[in-house]
Tab-separated table of C-alpha atoms and ligand atoms in Angstrom:
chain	number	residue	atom	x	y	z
A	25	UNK	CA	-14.547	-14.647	-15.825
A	26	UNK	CA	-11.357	-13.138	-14.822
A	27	UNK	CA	-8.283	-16.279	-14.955
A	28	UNK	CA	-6.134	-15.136	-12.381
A	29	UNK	CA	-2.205	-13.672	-12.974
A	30	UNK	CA	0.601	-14.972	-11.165
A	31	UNK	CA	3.480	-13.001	-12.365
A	32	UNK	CA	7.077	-12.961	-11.025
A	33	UNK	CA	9.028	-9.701	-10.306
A	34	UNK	CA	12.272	-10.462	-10.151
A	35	UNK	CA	13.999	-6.957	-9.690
A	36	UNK	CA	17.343	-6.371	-9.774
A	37	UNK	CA	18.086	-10.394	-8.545
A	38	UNK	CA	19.985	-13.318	-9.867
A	39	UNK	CA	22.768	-13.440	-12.956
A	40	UNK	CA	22.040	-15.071	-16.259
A	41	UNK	CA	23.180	-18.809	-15.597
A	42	UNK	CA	20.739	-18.716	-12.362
A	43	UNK	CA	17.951	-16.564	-14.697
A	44	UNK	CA	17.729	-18.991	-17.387
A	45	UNK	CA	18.043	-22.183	-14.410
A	46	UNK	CA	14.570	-20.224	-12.981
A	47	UNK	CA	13.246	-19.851	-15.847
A	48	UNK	CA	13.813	-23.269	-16.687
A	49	UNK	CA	12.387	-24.768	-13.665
A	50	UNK	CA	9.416	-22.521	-13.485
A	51	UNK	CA	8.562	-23.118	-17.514
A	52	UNK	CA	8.854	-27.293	-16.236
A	53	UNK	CA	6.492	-26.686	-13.191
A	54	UNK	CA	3.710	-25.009	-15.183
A	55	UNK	CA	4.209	-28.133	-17.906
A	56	UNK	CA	3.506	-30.791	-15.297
A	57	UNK	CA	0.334	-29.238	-13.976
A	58	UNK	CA	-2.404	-31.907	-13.937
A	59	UNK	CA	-4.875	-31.331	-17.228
A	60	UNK	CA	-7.413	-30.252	-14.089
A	61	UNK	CA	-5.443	-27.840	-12.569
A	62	UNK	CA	-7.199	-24.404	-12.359
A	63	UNK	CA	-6.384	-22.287	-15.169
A	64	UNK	CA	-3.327	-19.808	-14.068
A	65	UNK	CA	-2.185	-17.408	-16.431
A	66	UNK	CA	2.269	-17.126	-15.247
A	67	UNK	CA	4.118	-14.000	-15.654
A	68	UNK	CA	8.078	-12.930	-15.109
A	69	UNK	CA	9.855	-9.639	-15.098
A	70	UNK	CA	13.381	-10.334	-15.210
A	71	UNK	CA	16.029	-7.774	-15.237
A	72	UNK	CA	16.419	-6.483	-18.627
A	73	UNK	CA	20.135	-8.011	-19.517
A	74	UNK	CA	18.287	-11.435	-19.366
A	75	UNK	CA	15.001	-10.741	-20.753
A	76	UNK	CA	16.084	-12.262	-24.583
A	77	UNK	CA	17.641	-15.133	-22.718
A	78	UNK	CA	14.320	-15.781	-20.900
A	79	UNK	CA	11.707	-15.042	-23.442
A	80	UNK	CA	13.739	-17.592	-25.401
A	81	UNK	CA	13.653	-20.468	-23.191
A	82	UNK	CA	10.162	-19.971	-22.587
A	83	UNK	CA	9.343	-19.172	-26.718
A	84	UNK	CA	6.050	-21.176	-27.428
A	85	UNK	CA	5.000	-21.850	-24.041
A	86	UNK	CA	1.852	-20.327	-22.346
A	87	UNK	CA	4.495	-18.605	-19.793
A	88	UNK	CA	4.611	-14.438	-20.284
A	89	UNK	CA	8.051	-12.158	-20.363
A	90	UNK	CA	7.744	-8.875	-19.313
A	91	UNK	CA	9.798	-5.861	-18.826
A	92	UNK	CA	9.665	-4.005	-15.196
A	93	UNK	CA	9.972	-0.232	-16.613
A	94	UNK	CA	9.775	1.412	-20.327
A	95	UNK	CA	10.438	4.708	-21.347
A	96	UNK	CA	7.459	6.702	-22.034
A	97	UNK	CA	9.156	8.415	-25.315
A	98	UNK	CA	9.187	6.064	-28.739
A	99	UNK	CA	13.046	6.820	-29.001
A	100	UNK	CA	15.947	9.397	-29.423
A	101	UNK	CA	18.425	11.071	-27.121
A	102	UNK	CA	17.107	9.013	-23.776
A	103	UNK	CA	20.096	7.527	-22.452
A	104	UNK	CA	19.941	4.269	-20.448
A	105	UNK	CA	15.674	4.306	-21.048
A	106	UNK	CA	14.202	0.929	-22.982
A	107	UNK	CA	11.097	1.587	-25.267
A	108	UNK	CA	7.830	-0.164	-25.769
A	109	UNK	CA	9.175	-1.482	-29.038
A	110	UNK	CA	12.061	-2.689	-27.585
A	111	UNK	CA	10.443	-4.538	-25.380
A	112	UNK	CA	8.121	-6.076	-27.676
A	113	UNK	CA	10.924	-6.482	-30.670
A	114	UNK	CA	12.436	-8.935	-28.151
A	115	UNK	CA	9.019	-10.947	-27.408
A	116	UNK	CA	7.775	-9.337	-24.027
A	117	UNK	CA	3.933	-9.050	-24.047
A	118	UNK	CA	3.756	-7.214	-20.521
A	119	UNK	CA	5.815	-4.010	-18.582
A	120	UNK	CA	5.459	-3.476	-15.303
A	121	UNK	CA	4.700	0.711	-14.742
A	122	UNK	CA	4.795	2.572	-11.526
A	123	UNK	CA	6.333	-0.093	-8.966
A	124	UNK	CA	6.540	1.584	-5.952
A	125	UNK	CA	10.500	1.035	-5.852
A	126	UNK	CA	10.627	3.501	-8.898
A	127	UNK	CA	8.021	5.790	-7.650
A	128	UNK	CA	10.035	5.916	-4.496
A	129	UNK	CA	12.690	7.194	-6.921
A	130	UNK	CA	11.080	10.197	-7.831
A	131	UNK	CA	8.666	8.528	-10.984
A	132	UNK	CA	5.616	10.991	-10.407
A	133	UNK	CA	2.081	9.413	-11.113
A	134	UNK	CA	1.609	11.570	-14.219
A	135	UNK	CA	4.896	10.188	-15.270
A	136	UNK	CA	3.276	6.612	-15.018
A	137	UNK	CA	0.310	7.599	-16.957
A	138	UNK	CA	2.393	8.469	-19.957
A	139	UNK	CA	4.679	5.282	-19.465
A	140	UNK	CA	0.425	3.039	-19.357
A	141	UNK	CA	-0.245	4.843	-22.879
A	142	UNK	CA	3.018	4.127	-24.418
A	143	UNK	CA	2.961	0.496	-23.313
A	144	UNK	CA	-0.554	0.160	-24.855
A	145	UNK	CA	0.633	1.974	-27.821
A	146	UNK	CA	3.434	-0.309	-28.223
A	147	UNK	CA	1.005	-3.380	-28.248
A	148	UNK	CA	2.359	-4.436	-24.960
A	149	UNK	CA	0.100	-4.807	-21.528
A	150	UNK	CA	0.822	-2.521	-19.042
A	151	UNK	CA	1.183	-3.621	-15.207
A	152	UNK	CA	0.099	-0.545	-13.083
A	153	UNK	CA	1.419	-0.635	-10.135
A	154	UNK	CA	-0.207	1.396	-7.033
A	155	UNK	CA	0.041	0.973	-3.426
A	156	UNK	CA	0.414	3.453	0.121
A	157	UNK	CA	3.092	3.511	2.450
A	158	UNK	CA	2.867	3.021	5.945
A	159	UNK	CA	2.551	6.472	6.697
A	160	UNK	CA	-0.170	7.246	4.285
A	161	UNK	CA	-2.451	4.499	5.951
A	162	UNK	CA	-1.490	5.467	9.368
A	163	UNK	CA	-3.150	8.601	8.165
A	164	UNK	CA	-6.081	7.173	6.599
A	165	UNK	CA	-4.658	8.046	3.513
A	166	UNK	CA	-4.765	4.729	1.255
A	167	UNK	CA	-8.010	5.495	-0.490
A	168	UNK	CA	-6.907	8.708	-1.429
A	169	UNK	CA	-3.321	7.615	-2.493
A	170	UNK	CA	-4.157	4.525	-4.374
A	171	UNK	CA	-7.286	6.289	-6.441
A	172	UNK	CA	-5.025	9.398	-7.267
A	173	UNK	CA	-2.467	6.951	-8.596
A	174	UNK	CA	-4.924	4.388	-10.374
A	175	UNK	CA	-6.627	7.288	-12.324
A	176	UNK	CA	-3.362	9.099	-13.419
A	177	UNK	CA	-2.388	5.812	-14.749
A	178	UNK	CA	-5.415	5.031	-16.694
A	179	UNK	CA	-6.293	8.608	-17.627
A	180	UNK	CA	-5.739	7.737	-21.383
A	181	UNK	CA	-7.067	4.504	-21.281
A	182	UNK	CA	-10.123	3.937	-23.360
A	183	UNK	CA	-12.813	1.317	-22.416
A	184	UNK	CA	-12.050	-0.711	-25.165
A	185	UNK	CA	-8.078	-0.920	-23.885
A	186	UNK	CA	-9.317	-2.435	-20.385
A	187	UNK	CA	-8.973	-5.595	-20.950
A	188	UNK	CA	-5.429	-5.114	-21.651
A	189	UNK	CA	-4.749	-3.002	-18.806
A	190	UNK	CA	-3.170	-5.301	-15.310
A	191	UNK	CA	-3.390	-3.482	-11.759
A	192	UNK	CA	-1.651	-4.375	-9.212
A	193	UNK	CA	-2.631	-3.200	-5.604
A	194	UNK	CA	0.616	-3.324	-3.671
A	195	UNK	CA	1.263	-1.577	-0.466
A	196	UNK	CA	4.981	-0.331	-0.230
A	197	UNK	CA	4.666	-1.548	3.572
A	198	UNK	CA	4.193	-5.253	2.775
A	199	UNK	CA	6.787	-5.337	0.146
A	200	UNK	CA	10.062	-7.118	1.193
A	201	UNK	CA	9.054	-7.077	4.626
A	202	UNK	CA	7.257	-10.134	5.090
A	203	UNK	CA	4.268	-8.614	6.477
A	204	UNK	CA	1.666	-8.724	4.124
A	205	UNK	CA	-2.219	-7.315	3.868
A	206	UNK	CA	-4.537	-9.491	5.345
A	207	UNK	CA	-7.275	-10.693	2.770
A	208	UNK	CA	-9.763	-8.132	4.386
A	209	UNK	CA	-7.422	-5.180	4.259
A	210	UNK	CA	-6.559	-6.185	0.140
A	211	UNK	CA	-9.916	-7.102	-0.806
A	212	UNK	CA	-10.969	-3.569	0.533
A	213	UNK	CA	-8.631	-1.618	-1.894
A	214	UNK	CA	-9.027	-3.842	-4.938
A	215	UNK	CA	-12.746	-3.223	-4.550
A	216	UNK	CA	-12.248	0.474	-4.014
A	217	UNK	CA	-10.211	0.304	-7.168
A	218	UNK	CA	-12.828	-2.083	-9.301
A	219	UNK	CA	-15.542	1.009	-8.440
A	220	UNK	CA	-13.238	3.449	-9.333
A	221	UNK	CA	-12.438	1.469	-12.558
A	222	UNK	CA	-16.852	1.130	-13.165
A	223	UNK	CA	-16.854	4.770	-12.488
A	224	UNK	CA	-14.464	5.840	-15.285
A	225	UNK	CA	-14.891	3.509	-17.744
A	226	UNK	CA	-18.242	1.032	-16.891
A	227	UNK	CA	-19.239	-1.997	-14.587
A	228	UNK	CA	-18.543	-4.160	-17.314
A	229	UNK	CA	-14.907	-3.198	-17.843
A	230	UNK	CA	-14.265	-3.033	-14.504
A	231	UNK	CA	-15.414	-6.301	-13.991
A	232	UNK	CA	-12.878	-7.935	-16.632
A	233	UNK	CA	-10.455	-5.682	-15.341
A	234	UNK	CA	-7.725	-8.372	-13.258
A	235	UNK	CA	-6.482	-6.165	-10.198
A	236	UNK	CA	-3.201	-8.502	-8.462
A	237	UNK	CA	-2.057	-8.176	-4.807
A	238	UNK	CA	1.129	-7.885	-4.216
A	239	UNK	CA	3.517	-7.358	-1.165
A	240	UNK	CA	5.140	-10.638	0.968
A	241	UNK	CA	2.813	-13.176	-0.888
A	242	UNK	CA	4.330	-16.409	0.016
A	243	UNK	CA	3.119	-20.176	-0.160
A	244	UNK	CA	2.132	-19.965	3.033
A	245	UNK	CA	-0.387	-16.985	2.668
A	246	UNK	CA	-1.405	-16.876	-0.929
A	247	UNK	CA	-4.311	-19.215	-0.828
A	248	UNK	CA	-6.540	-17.083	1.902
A	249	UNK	CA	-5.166	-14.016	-0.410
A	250	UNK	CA	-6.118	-15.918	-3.771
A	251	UNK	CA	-9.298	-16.951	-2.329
A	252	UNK	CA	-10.755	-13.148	-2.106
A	253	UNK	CA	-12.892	-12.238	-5.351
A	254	UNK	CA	-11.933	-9.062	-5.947
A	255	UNK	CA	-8.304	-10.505	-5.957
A	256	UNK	CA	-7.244	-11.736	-9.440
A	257	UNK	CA	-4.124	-12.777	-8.818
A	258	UNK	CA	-0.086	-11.749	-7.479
A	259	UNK	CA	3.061	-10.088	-8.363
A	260	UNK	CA	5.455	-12.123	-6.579
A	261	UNK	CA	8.838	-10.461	-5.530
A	262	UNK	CA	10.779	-12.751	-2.764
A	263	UNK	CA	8.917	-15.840	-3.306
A	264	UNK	CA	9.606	-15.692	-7.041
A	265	UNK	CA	13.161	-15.838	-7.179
A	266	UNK	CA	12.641	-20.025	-6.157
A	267	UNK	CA	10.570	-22.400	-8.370
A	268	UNK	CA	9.514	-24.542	-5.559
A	269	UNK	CA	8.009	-21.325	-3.641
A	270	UNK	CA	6.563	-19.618	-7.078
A	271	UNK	CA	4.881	-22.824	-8.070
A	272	UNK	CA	3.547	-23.892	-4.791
A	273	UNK	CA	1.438	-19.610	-5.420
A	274	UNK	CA	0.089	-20.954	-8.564
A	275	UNK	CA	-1.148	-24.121	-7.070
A	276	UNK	CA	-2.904	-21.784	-4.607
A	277	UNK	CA	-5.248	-20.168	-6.969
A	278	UNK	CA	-9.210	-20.511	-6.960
A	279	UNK	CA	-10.713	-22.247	-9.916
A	280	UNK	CA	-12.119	-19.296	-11.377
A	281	UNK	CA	-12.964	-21.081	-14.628
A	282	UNK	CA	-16.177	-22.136	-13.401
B	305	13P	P1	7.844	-9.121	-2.226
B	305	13P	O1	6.969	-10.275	-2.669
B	305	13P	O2	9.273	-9.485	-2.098
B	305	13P	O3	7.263	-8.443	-1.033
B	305	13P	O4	7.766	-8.035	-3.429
B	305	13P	C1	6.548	-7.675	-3.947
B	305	13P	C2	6.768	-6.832	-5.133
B	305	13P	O5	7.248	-5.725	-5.037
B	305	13P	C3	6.400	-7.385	-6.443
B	305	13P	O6	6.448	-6.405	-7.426
């Protein structure tokens, strides 16, 4: 049984008075789910300055904090980079690795491979992030891409460590743009990626192994998206930055409890 993960990205948006107000509002939304709601496991990713301010408003509660990068060195002379124990000292349990907006950067795949084994190391739960542009699926390049990217980022990832590994399939053409994957074109990569998972580690730990979708998931698509098996869940950019819009995702998910 794989709950699914709804899990907020909210990048380099909002200050801290409108942070904590999200926060807030979000933390009250999950609260006043009916005691039959399908079981939703919530995520956010705010920028770092406000990640303390977050994970204390939300202290106790059943909602995660993440960070949306880590260094993959422990410490030392690594200006301006934030370590897995930081991240944890301060309460996150999750770090987002390899969004495309930081591979676009320059972050190589190997590079996100070491950044997967640190966050494990540190005790937190890594986010991989993997997805094609629209260039590399023009070519008929997405299997290629997303495989090469998923197995640098796992490559030190033991079996055992799967269950606290989170994928998330996003293509860099449906993020920000409003134009998302269609529930066919998604469900085909995430089950590309769940084989690729049975391959290198087994079917079992693929199958406990939650892969999200992510790129323009709004209310208005996310049930059809939510309803696909192989898809376990979202990472929310837009849509998260406004409870009313991040709730109404949650409320979209499949009972998967059953
Ligand atoms: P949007 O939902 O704004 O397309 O962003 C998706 C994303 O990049 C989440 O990490």
């Amino acid at each position: 049984m794989r709950i699914p993960v709804i899990a907020g990205n909210w990048k380099m948006n909002l200050d801290r008075a409108a942070a904590i107000a999200l926060a807030r509002a979000v933390r009250d939304g999950v609260a006043m789910r009916p005691a039959g709601a399908p079981p939703v496991e919530v995520g956010v990713t705010p920028a770092y300055p406000y990640l303390e301010a977050v994970r204390g408003l939300l202290r106790g509660g059943p909602i995660w904090v993440g960070g949306q990068d880590l260094s993959p060195e422990k410490n030392g002379a690594f200006t301006g980079e934030v370590s897995a124990a930081m991240l944890a000292d301060i309460g996150c349990s999750h770090v987002l690795v390899g969004h495309s907006e930081r591979r676009q950067m320059g972050e190589s795949a190997e590079l996100c491979g070491r950044k997967v084994a640190a966050a494990l190391a540190g005790a937190l739960i890594p986010v991989l992030c993997v997805g094609e542009t629209l260039a590399q699926r023009d070519a008929g390049k997405t299997a290629a891409v997303v495989l090469e990217q998923f197995e640098s980022g796992v490559r030190g990832v033991a079996a055992a460590d799967v269950s606290r590994l989170l994928v998330a399939y996003e293509p860099v053409w449906a993020i920000g743009t409003g134009r998302n994957a269609t529930a066919a074109q998604a469900g085909e990569v995430h089950a590309l990626l769940r084989d690729c998972a049975a391959r290198n580690w087994s079917r079992a730990a693929a199958d406990s192994l939650r892969i999200l979708y992510g790129g323009s998931v709004k209310p208005e698509n996310a049930a059809e998206l939510l309803a696909v098996p192989d898809i376990d869940g979202a990472l929310v950019g837009g849509a998260a930055l406004t409870a009313p819009s991040f709730l109404k995702i949650i409320d979209a998910c499949p009972n998967r409890a059953r």
